[in-house]
Amino acid sequence: MITIRDKNFVPLIEADAIQARIQELAKQINQEYAGKQPLLVVVLNGAFLFAADLAKHLTIPCEITFLRVSSYKGTESTGQLKEILGLTESITGRDLIVIEDIVDTGKTLHDIYNQLQTHNPTSVAIATLLYKPAALQEPIDLHYVGFEIENKFVLGYGLDYDGLGRNTPDILVLE
Ligand code: IMP
């Protein structure tokens, strides 16, 4: 068990299971992108460990870049929108694989997907380590999903609670 501030977290997915699943996802990507050279677009901060471990098992040629999303912005009339920061490469005509830690409401990836599409990439696929189907509010096409989980707060292996807990090999869930 890990305690961070006032909250207790207990094991949910152990390191061995995470690594085994990542190898399966990499194998699938290697097959589906054979003959291509995708650009991996890693969403910081949460996806840093997932992206690193996934990339180690990719045998196709690939490039890696990183982006952040701003906190929600916008007005009441336009609704809330997350903006992409830090993407410097041209993505026009590229096969993109967006690497995310978790899809919760789906709003973050929905906004990222739409903004990437405005630059006319050849294709955009999404790889997420975790997915909470019960929390989803924006329909989104997820191509590679590590684990579907219950709608509970999780941490570890990149995911944080209040900035802490990203550096564990396991994924834990709020008790
Ligand atoms: P969404 O826009 O609601 O899908 O939220 C996605 C982002 O919220 C993720 O990239 C995470 O940074 C954060 N997030 C969502 N659920 C969790 C969780 O259970 N633990 C830690 N972070 C989470």
PDB file of N, CA and C in Angstrom, residues 13 18 21-22 25 50 99-103 127-131 144-148 156-157 159 171:
ATOM      1  N   ILE A  13      -2.664  -3.152 -10.931  1.00  0.00           N
ATOM      2  CA  ILE A  13      -2.024  -3.891 -12.025  1.00  0.00           C
ATOM      3  C   ILE A  13      -0.528  -3.937 -11.737  1.00  0.00           C
ATOM      4  N   ILE A  18       1.840  -5.271 -16.636  1.00  0.00           N
ATOM      5  CA  ILE A  18       1.945  -4.069 -17.477  1.00  0.00           C
ATOM      6  C   ILE A  18       2.940  -4.324 -18.605  1.00  0.00           C
ATOM      7  N   ARG A  21       1.665  -6.793 -21.252  1.00  0.00           N
ATOM      8  CA  ARG A  21       0.641  -6.191 -22.129  1.00  0.00           C
ATOM      9  C   ARG A  21       1.283  -5.211 -23.111  1.00  0.00           C
ATOM     10  N   ILE A  22       2.271  -4.454 -22.652  1.00  0.00           N
ATOM     11  CA  ILE A  22       2.951  -3.500 -23.531  1.00  0.00           C
ATOM     12  C   ILE A  22       3.652  -4.245 -24.673  1.00  0.00           C
ATOM     13  N   LEU A  25       1.034  -5.029 -27.223  1.00  0.00           N
ATOM     14  CA  LEU A  25       0.649  -3.844 -27.999  1.00  0.00           C
ATOM     15  C   LEU A  25       1.732  -3.515 -29.026  1.00  0.00           C
ATOM     16  N   PHE A  50       5.016   4.726 -20.037  1.00  0.00           N
ATOM     17  CA  PHE A  50       4.362   3.865 -21.030  1.00  0.00           C
ATOM     18  C   PHE A  50       5.041   4.031 -22.389  1.00  0.00           C
ATOM     19  N   ILE A  99       0.271   8.693 -27.898  1.00  0.00           N
ATOM     20  CA  ILE A  99       0.483   7.819 -26.739  1.00  0.00           C
ATOM     21  C   ILE A  99       0.017   8.541 -25.480  1.00  0.00           C
ATOM     22  N   GLU A 100      -1.002   7.976 -24.831  1.00  0.00           N
ATOM     23  CA  GLU A 100      -1.610   8.631 -23.663  1.00  0.00           C
ATOM     24  C   GLU A 100      -1.609   7.658 -22.487  1.00  0.00           C
ATOM     25  N   ASP A 101      -1.633   8.201 -21.274  1.00  0.00           N
ATOM     26  CA  ASP A 101      -1.640   7.326 -20.100  1.00  0.00           C
ATOM     27  C   ASP A 101      -3.022   6.746 -19.829  1.00  0.00           C
ATOM     28  N   ILE A 102      -4.052   7.607 -19.881  1.00  0.00           N
ATOM     29  CA  ILE A 102      -5.388   7.134 -19.492  1.00  0.00           C
ATOM     30  C   ILE A 102      -6.461   7.942 -20.213  1.00  0.00           C
ATOM     31  N   VAL A 103      -7.503   7.272 -20.625  1.00  0.00           N
ATOM     32  CA  VAL A 103      -8.681   7.953 -21.156  1.00  0.00           C
ATOM     33  C   VAL A 103      -9.768   7.846 -20.099  1.00  0.00           C
ATOM     34  N   ALA A 127      -3.012   5.239 -28.802  1.00  0.00           N
ATOM     35  CA  ALA A 127      -2.616   4.143 -27.903  1.00  0.00           C
ATOM     36  C   ALA A 127      -2.708   4.665 -26.475  1.00  0.00           C
ATOM     37  N   THR A 128      -3.561   4.044 -25.682  1.00  0.00           N
ATOM     38  CA  THR A 128      -3.659   4.443 -24.277  1.00  0.00           C
ATOM     39  C   THR A 128      -3.414   3.239 -23.393  1.00  0.00           C
ATOM     40  N   LEU A 129      -2.667   3.452 -22.333  1.00  0.00           N
ATOM     41  CA  LEU A 129      -2.401   2.331 -21.425  1.00  0.00           C
ATOM     42  C   LEU A 129      -3.671   1.928 -20.688  1.00  0.00           C
ATOM     43  N   LEU A 130      -4.429   2.928 -20.222  1.00  0.00           N
ATOM     44  CA  LEU A 130      -5.624   2.655 -19.425  1.00  0.00           C
ATOM     45  C   LEU A 130      -6.846   3.324 -20.044  1.00  0.00           C
ATOM     46  N   TYR A 131      -7.983   2.722 -19.817  1.00  0.00           N
ATOM     47  CA  TYR A 131      -9.239   3.256 -20.355  1.00  0.00           C
ATOM     48  C   TYR A 131     -10.342   2.956 -19.355  1.00  0.00           C
ATOM     49  N   TYR A 144      -5.361   1.175 -29.647  1.00  0.00           N
ATOM     50  CA  TYR A 144      -4.557   0.291 -28.802  1.00  0.00           C
ATOM     51  C   TYR A 144      -4.852   0.628 -27.339  1.00  0.00           C
ATOM     52  N   VAL A 145      -5.412  -0.335 -26.617  1.00  0.00           N
ATOM     53  CA  VAL A 145      -5.763  -0.121 -25.213  1.00  0.00           C
ATOM     54  C   VAL A 145      -5.054  -1.170 -24.366  1.00  0.00           C
ATOM     55  N   GLY A 146      -4.304  -0.712 -23.378  1.00  0.00           N
ATOM     56  CA  GLY A 146      -3.612  -1.650 -22.497  1.00  0.00           C
ATOM     57  C   GLY A 146      -4.593  -2.398 -21.614  1.00  0.00           C
ATOM     58  N   PHE A 147      -5.317  -1.656 -20.801  1.00  0.00           N
ATOM     59  CA  PHE A 147      -6.250  -2.256 -19.842  1.00  0.00           C
ATOM     60  C   PHE A 147      -7.496  -1.388 -19.706  1.00  0.00           C
ATOM     61  N   GLU A 148      -8.657  -2.035 -19.724  1.00  0.00           N
ATOM     62  CA  GLU A 148      -9.888  -1.345 -19.343  1.00  0.00           C
ATOM     63  C   GLU A 148     -10.024  -1.482 -17.833  1.00  0.00           C
ATOM     64  N   GLY A 156       0.348   5.855 -10.375  1.00  0.00           N
ATOM     65  CA  GLY A 156       1.556   5.060 -10.557  1.00  0.00           C
ATOM     66  C   GLY A 156       1.854   4.817 -12.016  1.00  0.00           C
ATOM     67  N   TYR A 157       3.080   4.369 -12.297  1.00  0.00           N
ATOM     68  CA  TYR A 157       3.531   4.105 -13.653  1.00  0.00           C
ATOM     69  C   TYR A 157       3.200   5.308 -14.563  1.00  0.00           C
ATOM     70  N   LEU A 159       1.173   7.937 -13.790  1.00  0.00           N
ATOM     71  CA  LEU A 159       0.003   8.713 -13.350  1.00  0.00           C
ATOM     72  C   LEU A 159       0.221   9.236 -11.932  1.00  0.00           C
ATOM     73  N   ILE A 171       0.622  -0.126 -11.076  1.00  0.00           N
ATOM     74  CA  ILE A 171      -0.493   0.826 -11.035  1.00  0.00           C
ATOM     75  C   ILE A 171      -1.320   0.496  -9.804  1.00  0.00           C
TER      76      ILE A 171
END
